[in-house]
Structure formats: structure tokens, C-alpha cells
Amino acid sequence: MNAIRRLLICSVLLAACGAGMPSAAQEEFIVVASTTSTQNSGLFGYMLPKFTAKTGIQVRVVAQGTGQALATGRRGDADVVFVHDELAEAKFIKGGFGVGRKDVMYNDFVLIGPKGDPAQVAGGKDIVAALKKVHAVKAPFVSRGDKSGTNAAELRLWKVAGIDPVTGRGAWYRETGSGMGPSLNTASAMDAYIFSDRGTWLNFKNRGDLTVLVEGDGRLFNQYGVMLVNPAKHPHVKRDLGQAFIDWLVSDEGQKTIASYKVGGEPLFFPNANGG
Amino acid sequence: MRAPTSLLPLRLENVRFEAGGRRIIDGISLEIGHGGRTVILGPNGAGKSVLLRLCHGLLAPSAGRVTWNLQQPSNGRHRQAMVFQRPVMLRRSALANVAYGLKLAGIGAREDHARASKALAAVGLEHLAGRSARVLSGGEQQRVALARAWALEPEVLFLDEPTANLDPAATREVEAAIAAIGDAGTKIIMVTHDLGEAKRLADEIIFIHEGRVLERAGAERFFSAPTSREAAVFINGELL
Amino acid sequence: MGTIGPAVSQAAVMIAGLDPQLVRIVALSLGVSLSAVLIATLVGMPIGASIAVARFPGRQATIVLLNALLGLPAVGVGLLVYLLLSRAGPLGEFGILFTPAAMVVAQAILVAPIIAAFSRQAVEDAWREYREQLDSLGAGPFQAALTLLWDCRFSLLTTVLAGFGRAVAEVGTVMIVGGNIDGVTRVMTTAIALETSKGDLPLALGLGIILMGLVLALNATAHAVTEFAKRHYG
């Protein structure tokens, strides 16, 4: 029975060590709910160390779809929300969940598809015309279907094209219900068309036979905004630290940092905090 | 007036025990007092082991009463102990097995060790004290079980066919240990179906058959002149 | 396949170079899952042993329920813990959502039923053998349960390992309650999910190989210890 007592004591000690793990980093931190596109593009990995070096504030990014990121903010589980769906963001602010929204940067969406291009859309600039062609030949199309910012932008464009792929969907329109990366993996495996943000695409390695077919349409513009979770609603929000992060993002230094992030020589995001 | 200090005598009043619709013990009344080694003898299936468990309190009678002279402390039965046909060895050393019983009896930890060592020595196993109990031979395990029971310094020790699974050499050692425990003042109540063992150990025989006591007598008288037909047949080595 | 080869060499390079990021992720994985299994063991084993030893009305129903909990859906547990720990939830004031502590809680909830159910089985089997002897020595239910747990320690080690296996290999709950934050709550499985989503399949698979290797090494060690102990203790 002595042995059991010894075992118990060891367990308790070990559990205590385990519980102590998170406090290993003693620095101040904020939680930022953001999107998979910013995370997967590698921007955070490039940009955050510079911010932390300057301010000593650690930024903990929880990467989710825009819809989920806003929900996280709404529940008060993040200090700052950094997403890309202007309509949803406006609703968030209007509901009193966020304050002080600022434009930070934009990138663009692209239509990706197989090099064989059964819908013959390659080289075109008109995204709406391209979607119509894809629909006309019922070429396989993968959608995220996860209420993310990218998903919302895609659905708006289908609406402009006068097509309702979700209710009228046939076998050609597949909703994965997952993030950008997993959806790209699916599209790559089935040689489907897919609507993606450029950043994730440029960082995506499992491309298979996929390539960018349509880009440069003004309607493919993808604006990112940042806002503080409303401290009046959630008093524990780290107002000062969160505001410091937001201020840095829109400062000259932050904007230059965003502009200087490149993959394969290509910039991924274009700062426009000051109406850029 | 002096309060009684002895557990004995043990009294059974018209005890019945039924299981699965079968009557295994069929109205036994007995009084077992101090002194000597009492052997409960009978053929297989006579109800001997059940009777022993009823006495020890592992089973509750379906009817009738089992009482001791002294009210048992409610938190245990430390003044009686039992050794089973198959020794149950805990997965720890021989010494720790003996000490385990003492710990349950609430005997101080320092005393445990000394008493456990003494008990092991008494059954001739002090050299195996540190050995894992479960890797000992059957005879050695049974002697550890005896030591575990003996260390409690019980007033009464029940034994249920303690040598049934052992070879002759181990049987001899276990029987010697039982005799020594009895000689040291512990009342021995043992079940066996082995005539030879009964002859070697018993001062008194209680012969039971089909859940009833057919005969009770001093060992010598029982073996030389049994009064019941069944006992005579059994002593002759014939099937009952 | 074109992915497997690069994955193996990727894994080899990461291990050989003791890639600091990899080391951190592995350490966090082990730390979180070991803590969770410890807590689950401290909670689950006494429960399992009590059910094995005690007789009470509704015992059979409890056993069925316990066995059913083995199939507890990980994502469901994740969501439940998320809602509990969220700032808007009942335990929100502790602010441990998106920390390793939240992951420990979620995994412990996931693993405790496994440990309780398997130790109930092991202890009940031993109870059949030990019951009369322990009764005779005057052991109460609590002492009996403790004794049986200790005597079943080698088979219970396997139970604990099964629990650890489920905890360390699980991705749904830790993704939800941990948030896969780089350097804070990123563990092996969420890192694999992330690299998969980036389409870096060789890196993802390489991490998977390392995870499998770790679990294998742990099981092999435990097996060796158990075998040695069984020979020694019988």
C-alpha cells in the first residue's frame, strides 16, 4: 500500500508539472481569432515575431474560418479579430461585439482549375463569365461550404452569375465543409475547379494538376479588417495590448512589414490601411 | 462479573444453507469449544466447505444461527482466520503478504514487520521472505498463507482442504505447520476428505454427509468403531 | 507513391536535426497527453475498481453506460469542453480556453471512461479470485479495491497505455479547445492537420511517422517492463 501512496504522490506532482506548462512563457499575450488564409499563407509566421520583438507582446493566433473566428470573438474568447468578410464584419460591429474596425490589407481571390480546363476559362479576366462556363459544362467544382470569408465571396459571385449552385447543385458542385487547405487537397485529387485566396494557393504544395486560370477581376478583391473585441461586452478583453497590435498593423512599420512578405518573389498581401 | 474474553465456543443452531434451489446444509446444530484439533470429514459434495464458510462468516445461513461466545468486533474478524484450498497470494513478496493481513487488522506498521517475520519463520520460510509470493511453489504458497493467518494470532483457524493440491513432501510440511499452530494454542477447525490426513491431525472428527452431521467422536474412537453405516463405509475407502 | 519516400526522409531529417520546433511540439504533445492520462487514471481507476467490487442497484446499467462511453465522440467532447471553458460559458472566468490546460481537461474527459471501463474489467476478474481471502482478512470494499488495483498493476498499465494512445493520437478535441496556436497549443496531431491543409503532405506524413514512432517506443518500453515484472512477480 506504501507503493500506492508513492504512486499517488508522483502522479500529483506530475500533473502539477503538466498544469504548469502553459505558464512557461511569462510574457504578456493576446489571443487573435483569425483566418486559415492568413495563417496558411505564412504571413503571421513572418510578421508576428517582429511585433513581439518590438513590444514584448506575444500574439496567439487561433486560425479558423471567418465565420468561426467572428463567433470566437462574439463569445469573448479572443481579444482581437482579424478576418476578411466585410459584410459579416459590419454585422459583428453593429451587434456591439467589436469596436474600432480598421482596414489592414487586401489580397485577391483566384479561380483555380485543372490545366486541361474543360470549361475553357483560362486567361479570362471576367470571373462571373468563367463561373457560368463552369456551370454550363458541369465541370467539377469544389466549394468550402464553411461560411468562411472565401466561401462568402464565392457565393456572392455565383449570385451575380445568376446561378444557385447550393440548392440546384448536382454532382458537379461539392461542398467540403472544411478549410481552404483541405478543400484544395480535395480539388487537387479530383481535378476540380476551386475558388481560393491567392495567399493560401501560393503556399500550397500539393497542387497536382491545378493552376490559376482566372485572376485580376476587380470583383476578386479580398479586404482584410481588424477589430478589438468589445471590452464593454467582455471586460476581460486585453484592451491595451489588443489595441497596440491593431495600431501596429496599421502603422507605417506594420504596413511595410506586410508589403515585404513575399513567396517566390510574389507579394501576397497589399497593405491599404490608409486607403492604399 | 467478568466479561467473556474467549470467542469459543462456536454455536450453530439448526443452520440451513440453500443455493440454486439445492439444500447444501440441512439443519446442522453444533457446539465447538476449546482444545484440540477438530476435523470435519466427509466425502466430496457433503457440504464441508460450505459449513466451514458459514462458521467463518463468509456465507450467511439461509436459516438458523451461527453465534460466538464473544460478540465479534464489527469491523473485522481478526480473532479468527482461514486458509483456503488454493492459497490466494497477492502480487508482492512473501513477507508483504503476511504483513498485509496484519495491516488490515490494524496492527502498527513497525510491529507488522517483526510479527510477519516471526510467522514466516514459524512455517520455515524466513529464507524466502523477500521472494515474490506468486512465483513460490504450491506448498510454499500454502505455508505463506498459513503464516499470514497465524500472524494474526487468531483464536480459531479454519482450514479448507489445505493440502488437496500438494505433493506428499509439501503436504508433510504444511501439516507440520498446522500442528505447530494448534500446539501453540490456536483452535484448529479443518475440512478434509483425506482419511490419512484426518488420522494424522485430528483429535476429534465431525463426520458429515449430504449436509447433515452423522457422527461426532474422538478420532481414535471414530476410526476404530464408527457408529454410523456411512462413516464405516467411508473409512473403508468405499464410495458413498 | 511519390509522397511516402519524401515523408520518410523528412521525418529522418527532423529527428536527426532535433528540429527545435519539432522538439517543442513533441514535448507539448507528451506533456498534455501524459497529464491528461494521469488525471484520467486518478479519477477512472478508483471508479472502475469501485464498480467492480461494490454491489449496488443499477450496477449493470452503470457498466453498460461505462462501456458505451468508450465510444465517446472526440469532437463532441471537444465542443462540450469548449462551451464550458469559453468566456461565455460557466467556467469562462478561468480563461483557460486556447491553453494547454484546456487540452488536458478535454483529453482527460475523453480518456477517463477508457481507464474506468478497462480497470473495472481487470479488477472484477481479480476480485473473483481474491474475494474470499480478502473477506476473510476483513478488508472493506475500499481496501479491497485498492489492493486489487495494486495487484492488477501490470494489466492496468496496458489500460493506461490504451488511454494514452487515444489521447495523443486525437485531433478533434485539441483543435477545438486548444486552437492549434503556434508555440502554445500546437501538438503533433494539430500540426499534422495544419501541414495537410497547407498541402505539405510529406511534412505531415513525416510528423505522423514520428508520432507513430513515439507511441511505439512507449508501448515497447511498457511491454518490456511488464514482461520483466510478470516474470519477477508472477
PDB file of N, CA and C in Angstrom, chain A residues 1 3-4 7-8 11-12 14-15 18-19 21-22 31 39-40 58 60-64 72 75-77 180-182 185 203-206 234 236, chain C residues 28 31-32 35 38-39 42 82-83 85-89 97-101 143 146-147 150 179-182 184 186 194 196-201:
ATOM      1  N   MET A   1       0.838  -1.213   0.000  1.00  0.00           N
ATOM      2  CA  MET A   1       0.000   0.000   0.000  1.00  0.00           C
ATOM      3  C   MET A   1       0.876   1.268   0.000  1.00  0.00           C
ATOM      4  N   ALA A   3       3.391   1.559  -1.762  1.00  0.00           N
ATOM      5  CA  ALA A   3       3.691   1.799  -3.172  1.00  0.00           C
ATOM      6  C   ALA A   3       2.581   2.634  -3.804  1.00  0.00           C
ATOM      7  N   ILE A   4       1.354   2.330  -3.421  1.00  0.00           N
ATOM      8  CA  ILE A   4       0.234   3.098  -3.980  1.00  0.00           C
ATOM      9  C   ILE A   4       0.346   4.553  -3.562  1.00  0.00           C
ATOM     10  N   LEU A   7       2.899   6.171  -5.584  1.00  0.00           N
ATOM     11  CA  LEU A   7       2.402   6.384  -6.936  1.00  0.00           C
ATOM     12  C   LEU A   7       1.501   7.611  -6.984  1.00  0.00           C
ATOM     13  N   LEU A   8       0.645   7.723  -5.968  1.00  0.00           N
ATOM     14  CA  LEU A   8      -0.270   8.855  -5.917  1.00  0.00           C
ATOM     15  C   LEU A   8       0.480  10.175  -5.861  1.00  0.00           C
ATOM     16  N   SER A  11       2.006  10.997  -9.120  1.00  0.00           N
ATOM     17  CA  SER A  11       1.019  11.436 -10.098  1.00  0.00           C
ATOM     18  C   SER A  11       0.655  12.889  -9.890  1.00  0.00           C
ATOM     19  N   VAL A  12       0.412  13.218  -8.636  1.00  0.00           N
ATOM     20  CA  VAL A  12       0.008  14.591  -8.342  1.00  0.00           C
ATOM     21  C   VAL A  12       1.099  15.568  -8.755  1.00  0.00           C
ATOM     22  N   LEU A  14       3.395  15.121 -11.032  1.00  0.00           N
ATOM     23  CA  LEU A  14       3.491  15.174 -12.489  1.00  0.00           C
ATOM     24  C   LEU A  14       2.372  16.024 -13.078  1.00  0.00           C
ATOM     25  N   ALA A  15       1.166  15.806 -12.528  1.00  0.00           N
ATOM     26  CA  ALA A  15       0.029  16.578 -13.022  1.00  0.00           C
ATOM     27  C   ALA A  15       0.265  18.065 -12.805  1.00  0.00           C
ATOM     28  N   GLY A  18       2.476  19.273 -15.398  1.00  0.00           N
ATOM     29  CA  GLY A  18       1.715  19.385 -16.637  1.00  0.00           C
ATOM     30  C   GLY A  18       0.912  20.670 -16.657  1.00  0.00           C
ATOM     31  N   ALA A  19       0.255  20.946 -15.536  1.00  0.00           N
ATOM     32  CA  ALA A  19      -0.584  22.138 -15.484  1.00  0.00           C
ATOM     33  C   ALA A  19       0.267  23.401 -15.539  1.00  0.00           C
ATOM     34  N   MET A  21       2.803  23.859 -17.410  1.00  0.00           N
ATOM     35  CA  MET A  21       3.371  24.094 -18.738  1.00  0.00           C
ATOM     36  C   MET A  21       3.003  25.422 -19.397  1.00  0.00           C
ATOM     37  N   PRO A  22       1.695  25.762 -19.394  1.00  0.00           N
ATOM     38  CA  PRO A  22       1.341  26.963 -20.148  1.00  0.00           C
ATOM     39  C   PRO A  22       2.009  28.226 -19.615  1.00  0.00           C
ATOM     40  N   VAL A  31      -4.916  36.953 -27.581  1.00  0.00           N
ATOM     41  CA  VAL A  31      -5.425  35.917 -28.472  1.00  0.00           C
ATOM     42  C   VAL A  31      -6.095  36.608 -29.657  1.00  0.00           C
ATOM     43  N   GLN A  39      -3.087  32.472 -41.854  1.00  0.00           N
ATOM     44  CA  GLN A  39      -2.152  31.547 -41.228  1.00  0.00           C
ATOM     45  C   GLN A  39      -1.427  30.688 -42.260  1.00  0.00           C
ATOM     46  N   ASN A  40      -2.208  30.063 -43.161  1.00  0.00           N
ATOM     47  CA  ASN A  40      -1.596  29.151 -44.134  1.00  0.00           C
ATOM     48  C   ASN A  40      -0.705  29.880 -45.126  1.00  0.00           C
ATOM     49  N   GLN A  58       3.179  38.745 -26.874  1.00  0.00           N
ATOM     50  CA  GLN A  58       3.073  37.524 -27.662  1.00  0.00           C
ATOM     51  C   GLN A  58       1.674  37.468 -28.269  1.00  0.00           C
ATOM     52  N   ARG A  60      -1.102  35.108 -29.861  1.00  0.00           N
ATOM     53  CA  ARG A  60      -1.531  33.721 -30.038  1.00  0.00           C
ATOM     54  C   ARG A  60      -2.660  33.691 -31.055  1.00  0.00           C
ATOM     55  N   VAL A  61      -2.365  33.136 -32.219  1.00  0.00           N
ATOM     56  CA  VAL A  61      -3.336  33.146 -33.294  1.00  0.00           C
ATOM     57  C   VAL A  61      -4.117  31.847 -33.321  1.00  0.00           C
ATOM     58  N   VAL A  62      -5.433  31.959 -33.241  1.00  0.00           N
ATOM     59  CA  VAL A  62      -6.296  30.803 -33.467  1.00  0.00           C
ATOM     60  C   VAL A  62      -6.863  30.965 -34.869  1.00  0.00           C
ATOM     61  N   ALA A  63      -6.435  30.086 -35.778  1.00  0.00           N
ATOM     62  CA  ALA A  63      -6.818  30.220 -37.176  1.00  0.00           C
ATOM     63  C   ALA A  63      -8.077  29.430 -37.452  1.00  0.00           C
ATOM     64  N   GLN A  64      -9.129  30.123 -37.845  1.00  0.00           N
ATOM     65  CA  GLN A  64     -10.410  29.485 -38.132  1.00  0.00           C
ATOM     66  C   GLN A  64     -10.968  30.108 -39.401  1.00  0.00           C
ATOM     67  N   THR A  72     -15.931  33.177 -32.309  1.00  0.00           N
ATOM     68  CA  THR A  72     -14.990  33.141 -31.187  1.00  0.00           C
ATOM     69  C   THR A  72     -14.918  34.503 -30.513  1.00  0.00           C
ATOM     70  N   ARG A  75     -18.090  35.284 -28.483  1.00  0.00           N
ATOM     71  CA  ARG A  75     -18.138  34.625 -27.168  1.00  0.00           C
ATOM     72  C   ARG A  75     -17.109  35.203 -26.208  1.00  0.00           C
ATOM     73  N   GLY A  76     -16.273  36.099 -26.714  1.00  0.00           N
ATOM     74  CA  GLY A  76     -15.266  36.707 -25.850  1.00  0.00           C
ATOM     75  C   GLY A  76     -14.026  35.852 -25.662  1.00  0.00           C
ATOM     76  N   ASP A  77     -13.816  34.882 -26.562  1.00  0.00           N
ATOM     77  CA  ASP A  77     -12.669  34.002 -26.405  1.00  0.00           C
ATOM     78  C   ASP A  77     -11.419  34.524 -27.115  1.00  0.00           C
ATOM     79  N   MET A 180      -9.549  26.089 -46.290  1.00  0.00           N
ATOM     80  CA  MET A 180      -9.018  26.282 -47.639  1.00  0.00           C
ATOM     81  C   MET A 180      -8.083  25.143 -48.038  1.00  0.00           C
ATOM     82  N   GLY A 181      -7.164  24.813 -47.136  1.00  0.00           N
ATOM     83  CA  GLY A 181      -6.176  23.784 -47.469  1.00  0.00           C
ATOM     84  C   GLY A 181      -6.798  22.435 -47.768  1.00  0.00           C
ATOM     85  N   PRO A 182      -7.587  21.912 -46.851  1.00  0.00           N
ATOM     86  CA  PRO A 182      -8.233  20.628 -47.123  1.00  0.00           C
ATOM     87  C   PRO A 182      -9.060  20.662 -48.403  1.00  0.00           C
ATOM     88  N   ASN A 185      -6.788  20.305 -51.261  1.00  0.00           N
ATOM     89  CA  ASN A 185      -6.385  18.905 -51.392  1.00  0.00           C
ATOM     90  C   ASN A 185      -7.444  18.103 -52.134  1.00  0.00           C
ATOM     91  N   ASN A 203       1.141  29.230 -51.089  1.00  0.00           N
ATOM     92  CA  ASN A 203       1.840  28.415 -50.104  1.00  0.00           C
ATOM     93  C   ASN A 203       1.459  26.948 -50.172  1.00  0.00           C
ATOM     94  N   PHE A 204       0.549  26.623 -51.089  1.00  0.00           N
ATOM     95  CA  PHE A 204       0.031  25.267 -51.121  1.00  0.00           C
ATOM     96  C   PHE A 204       0.948  24.378 -51.963  1.00  0.00           C
ATOM     97  N   LYS A 205       1.290  23.221 -51.413  1.00  0.00           N
ATOM     98  CA  LYS A 205       2.310  22.413 -52.079  1.00  0.00           C
ATOM     99  C   LYS A 205       1.754  21.238 -52.872  1.00  0.00           C
ATOM    100  N   ASN A 206       0.596  20.764 -52.508  1.00  0.00           N
ATOM    101  CA  ASN A 206       0.070  19.554 -53.142  1.00  0.00           C
ATOM    102  C   ASN A 206      -0.823  19.918 -54.330  1.00  0.00           C
ATOM    103  N   HIS A 234     -17.162  42.260 -22.993  1.00  0.00           N
ATOM    104  CA  HIS A 234     -16.300  41.247 -22.362  1.00  0.00           C
ATOM    105  C   HIS A 234     -15.173  41.952 -21.610  1.00  0.00           C
ATOM    106  N   HIS A 236     -12.883  41.162 -19.688  1.00  0.00           N
ATOM    107  CA  HIS A 236     -11.546  40.577 -19.568  1.00  0.00           C
ATOM    108  C   HIS A 236     -10.692  40.833 -20.797  1.00  0.00           C
TER     109      HIS A 236
ATOM    110  N   LEU C  28       5.201  19.119 -25.997  1.00  0.00           N
ATOM    111  CA  LEU C  28       3.861  19.550 -25.593  1.00  0.00           C
ATOM    112  C   LEU C  28       2.865  18.400 -25.738  1.00  0.00           C
ATOM    113  N   GLY C  31       3.516  16.108 -22.886  1.00  0.00           N
ATOM    114  CA  GLY C  31       3.136  16.742 -21.628  1.00  0.00           C
ATOM    115  C   GLY C  31       1.636  16.778 -21.446  1.00  0.00           C
ATOM    116  N   VAL C  32       0.932  17.207 -22.493  1.00  0.00           N
ATOM    117  CA  VAL C  32      -0.526  17.320 -22.397  1.00  0.00           C
ATOM    118  C   VAL C  32      -1.149  15.941 -22.219  1.00  0.00           C
ATOM    119  N   SER C  35      -0.289  14.254 -18.830  1.00  0.00           N
ATOM    120  CA  SER C  35      -1.044  14.874 -17.732  1.00  0.00           C
ATOM    121  C   SER C  35      -2.491  14.411 -17.770  1.00  0.00           C
ATOM    122  N   LEU C  38      -2.800  10.905 -16.604  1.00  0.00           N
ATOM    123  CA  LEU C  38      -2.617  10.834 -15.151  1.00  0.00           C
ATOM    124  C   LEU C  38      -3.907  11.202 -14.419  1.00  0.00           C
ATOM    125  N   ILE C  39      -4.491  12.316 -14.835  1.00  0.00           N
ATOM    126  CA  ILE C  39      -5.729  12.749 -14.196  1.00  0.00           C
ATOM    127  C   ILE C  39      -6.812  11.700 -14.430  1.00  0.00           C
ATOM    128  N   LEU C  42      -6.247   8.778 -12.167  1.00  0.00           N
ATOM    129  CA  LEU C  42      -6.589   9.049 -10.766  1.00  0.00           C
ATOM    130  C   LEU C  42      -8.100   9.061 -10.568  1.00  0.00           C
ATOM    131  N   TYR C  82     -15.247  23.083 -24.925  1.00  0.00           N
ATOM    132  CA  TYR C  82     -15.160  24.442 -25.464  1.00  0.00           C
ATOM    133  C   TYR C  82     -16.265  25.319 -24.872  1.00  0.00           C
ATOM    134  N   LEU C  83     -17.496  24.800 -24.905  1.00  0.00           N
ATOM    135  CA  LEU C  83     -18.620  25.593 -24.404  1.00  0.00           C
ATOM    136  C   LEU C  83     -18.492  25.850 -22.902  1.00  0.00           C
ATOM    137  N   LEU C  85     -15.593  26.072 -21.203  1.00  0.00           N
ATOM    138  CA  LEU C  85     -14.445  26.920 -20.881  1.00  0.00           C
ATOM    139  C   LEU C  85     -14.491  28.273 -21.563  1.00  0.00           C
ATOM    140  N   SER C  86     -15.377  28.396 -22.564  1.00  0.00           N
ATOM    141  CA  SER C  86     -15.483  29.658 -23.277  1.00  0.00           C
ATOM    142  C   SER C  86     -15.855  30.770 -22.292  1.00  0.00           C
ATOM    143  N   ARG C  87     -15.402  31.979 -22.621  1.00  0.00           N
ATOM    144  CA  ARG C  87     -15.704  33.129 -21.761  1.00  0.00           C
ATOM    145  C   ARG C  87     -17.197  33.268 -21.535  1.00  0.00           C
ATOM    146  N   ALA C  88     -17.986  32.863 -22.535  1.00  0.00           N
ATOM    147  CA  ALA C  88     -19.433  32.964 -22.399  1.00  0.00           C
ATOM    148  C   ALA C  88     -19.998  31.760 -21.655  1.00  0.00           C
ATOM    149  N   GLY C  89     -19.141  30.780 -21.319  1.00  0.00           N
ATOM    150  CA  GLY C  89     -19.611  29.554 -20.665  1.00  0.00           C
ATOM    151  C   GLY C  89     -19.454  29.620 -19.157  1.00  0.00           C
ATOM    152  N   LEU C  97      -9.397  28.604 -21.979  1.00  0.00           N
ATOM    153  CA  LEU C  97      -9.606  28.163 -23.358  1.00  0.00           C
ATOM    154  C   LEU C  97      -8.386  28.583 -24.192  1.00  0.00           C
ATOM    155  N   PHE C  98      -8.039  27.768 -25.161  1.00  0.00           N
ATOM    156  CA  PHE C  98      -6.863  28.006 -26.004  1.00  0.00           C
ATOM    157  C   PHE C  98      -5.560  27.964 -25.207  1.00  0.00           C
ATOM    158  N   THR C  99      -5.518  27.170 -24.140  1.00  0.00           N
ATOM    159  CA  THR C  99      -4.263  26.928 -23.428  1.00  0.00           C
ATOM    160  C   THR C  99      -4.089  25.412 -23.303  1.00  0.00           C
ATOM    161  N   PRO C 100      -2.868  24.964 -22.989  1.00  0.00           N
ATOM    162  CA  PRO C 100      -2.659  23.516 -22.799  1.00  0.00           C
ATOM    163  C   PRO C 100      -3.551  22.949 -21.703  1.00  0.00           C
ATOM    164  N   ALA C 101      -3.858  23.762 -20.694  1.00  0.00           N
ATOM    165  CA  ALA C 101      -4.711  23.255 -19.610  1.00  0.00           C
ATOM    166  C   ALA C 101      -6.057  22.797 -20.153  1.00  0.00           C
ATOM    167  N   GLN C 143     -10.649  -0.929   0.896  1.00  0.00           N
ATOM    168  CA  GLN C 143      -9.327  -1.578   0.956  1.00  0.00           C
ATOM    169  C   GLN C 143      -9.210  -2.641  -0.119  1.00  0.00           C
ATOM    170  N   LEU C 146      -8.479  -1.020  -3.445  1.00  0.00           N
ATOM    171  CA  LEU C 146      -7.083  -0.564  -3.531  1.00  0.00           C
ATOM    172  C   LEU C 146      -6.129  -1.739  -3.736  1.00  0.00           C
ATOM    173  N   THR C 147      -6.349  -2.802  -2.954  1.00  0.00           N
ATOM    174  CA  THR C 147      -5.489  -3.975  -3.056  1.00  0.00           C
ATOM    175  C   THR C 147      -5.551  -4.577  -4.455  1.00  0.00           C
ATOM    176  N   TRP C 150      -3.750  -2.508  -7.032  1.00  0.00           N
ATOM    177  CA  TRP C 150      -2.299  -2.668  -6.953  1.00  0.00           C
ATOM    178  C   TRP C 150      -1.883  -4.022  -7.501  1.00  0.00           C
ATOM    179  N   GLY C 179      -6.938  25.355 -30.139  1.00  0.00           N
ATOM    180  CA  GLY C 179      -6.829  26.366 -31.171  1.00  0.00           C
ATOM    181  C   GLY C 179      -5.591  26.244 -32.036  1.00  0.00           C
ATOM    182  N   ASN C 180      -4.752  25.212 -31.797  1.00  0.00           N
ATOM    183  CA  ASN C 180      -3.569  24.998 -32.636  1.00  0.00           C
ATOM    184  C   ASN C 180      -2.712  26.254 -32.736  1.00  0.00           C
ATOM    185  N   ILE C 181      -2.489  26.923 -31.605  1.00  0.00           N
ATOM    186  CA  ILE C 181      -1.690  28.148 -31.600  1.00  0.00           C
ATOM    187  C   ILE C 181      -0.214  27.788 -31.635  1.00  0.00           C
ATOM    188  N   ASP C 182       0.475  28.360 -32.592  1.00  0.00           N
ATOM    189  CA  ASP C 182       1.895  28.080 -32.785  1.00  0.00           C
ATOM    190  C   ASP C 182       2.665  28.332 -31.485  1.00  0.00           C
ATOM    191  N   VAL C 184       2.179  27.412 -28.558  1.00  0.00           N
ATOM    192  CA  VAL C 184       1.427  27.409 -27.304  1.00  0.00           C
ATOM    193  C   VAL C 184       0.584  26.146 -27.183  1.00  0.00           C
ATOM    194  N   ARG C 186       0.096  24.004 -30.099  1.00  0.00           N
ATOM    195  CA  ARG C 186       0.247  23.138 -31.275  1.00  0.00           C
ATOM    196  C   ARG C 186       0.901  21.832 -30.863  1.00  0.00           C
ATOM    197  N   LEU C 194      -2.521  20.802 -39.767  1.00  0.00           N
ATOM    198  CA  LEU C 194      -2.154  22.075 -40.389  1.00  0.00           C
ATOM    199  C   LEU C 194      -1.313  21.858 -41.649  1.00  0.00           C
ATOM    200  N   THR C 196      -1.181  19.265 -43.477  1.00  0.00           N
ATOM    201  CA  THR C 196      -2.035  18.672 -44.504  1.00  0.00           C
ATOM    202  C   THR C 196      -2.827  19.765 -45.204  1.00  0.00           C
ATOM    203  N   SER C 197      -3.342  20.724 -44.418  1.00  0.00           N
ATOM    204  CA  SER C 197      -4.150  21.772 -45.022  1.00  0.00           C
ATOM    205  C   SER C 197      -3.304  22.703 -45.877  1.00  0.00           C
ATOM    206  N   LYS C 198      -1.996  22.724 -45.601  1.00  0.00           N
ATOM    207  CA  LYS C 198      -1.119  23.519 -46.471  1.00  0.00           C
ATOM    208  C   LYS C 198      -0.689  22.707 -47.680  1.00  0.00           C
ATOM    209  N   GLY C 199      -1.136  21.473 -47.742  1.00  0.00           N
ATOM    210  CA  GLY C 199      -0.771  20.637 -48.872  1.00  0.00           C
ATOM    211  C   GLY C 199       0.633  20.095 -48.770  1.00  0.00           C
ATOM    212  N   ASP C 200       1.288  20.288 -47.615  1.00  0.00           N
ATOM    213  CA  ASP C 200       2.649  19.767 -47.466  1.00  0.00           C
ATOM    214  C   ASP C 200       2.555  18.345 -46.919  1.00  0.00           C
ATOM    215  N   LEU C 201       2.165  17.439 -47.811  1.00  0.00           N
ATOM    216  CA  LEU C 201       1.883  16.077 -47.372  1.00  0.00           C
ATOM    217  C   LEU C 201       3.121  15.348 -46.851  1.00  0.00           C
TER     218      LEU C 201
END
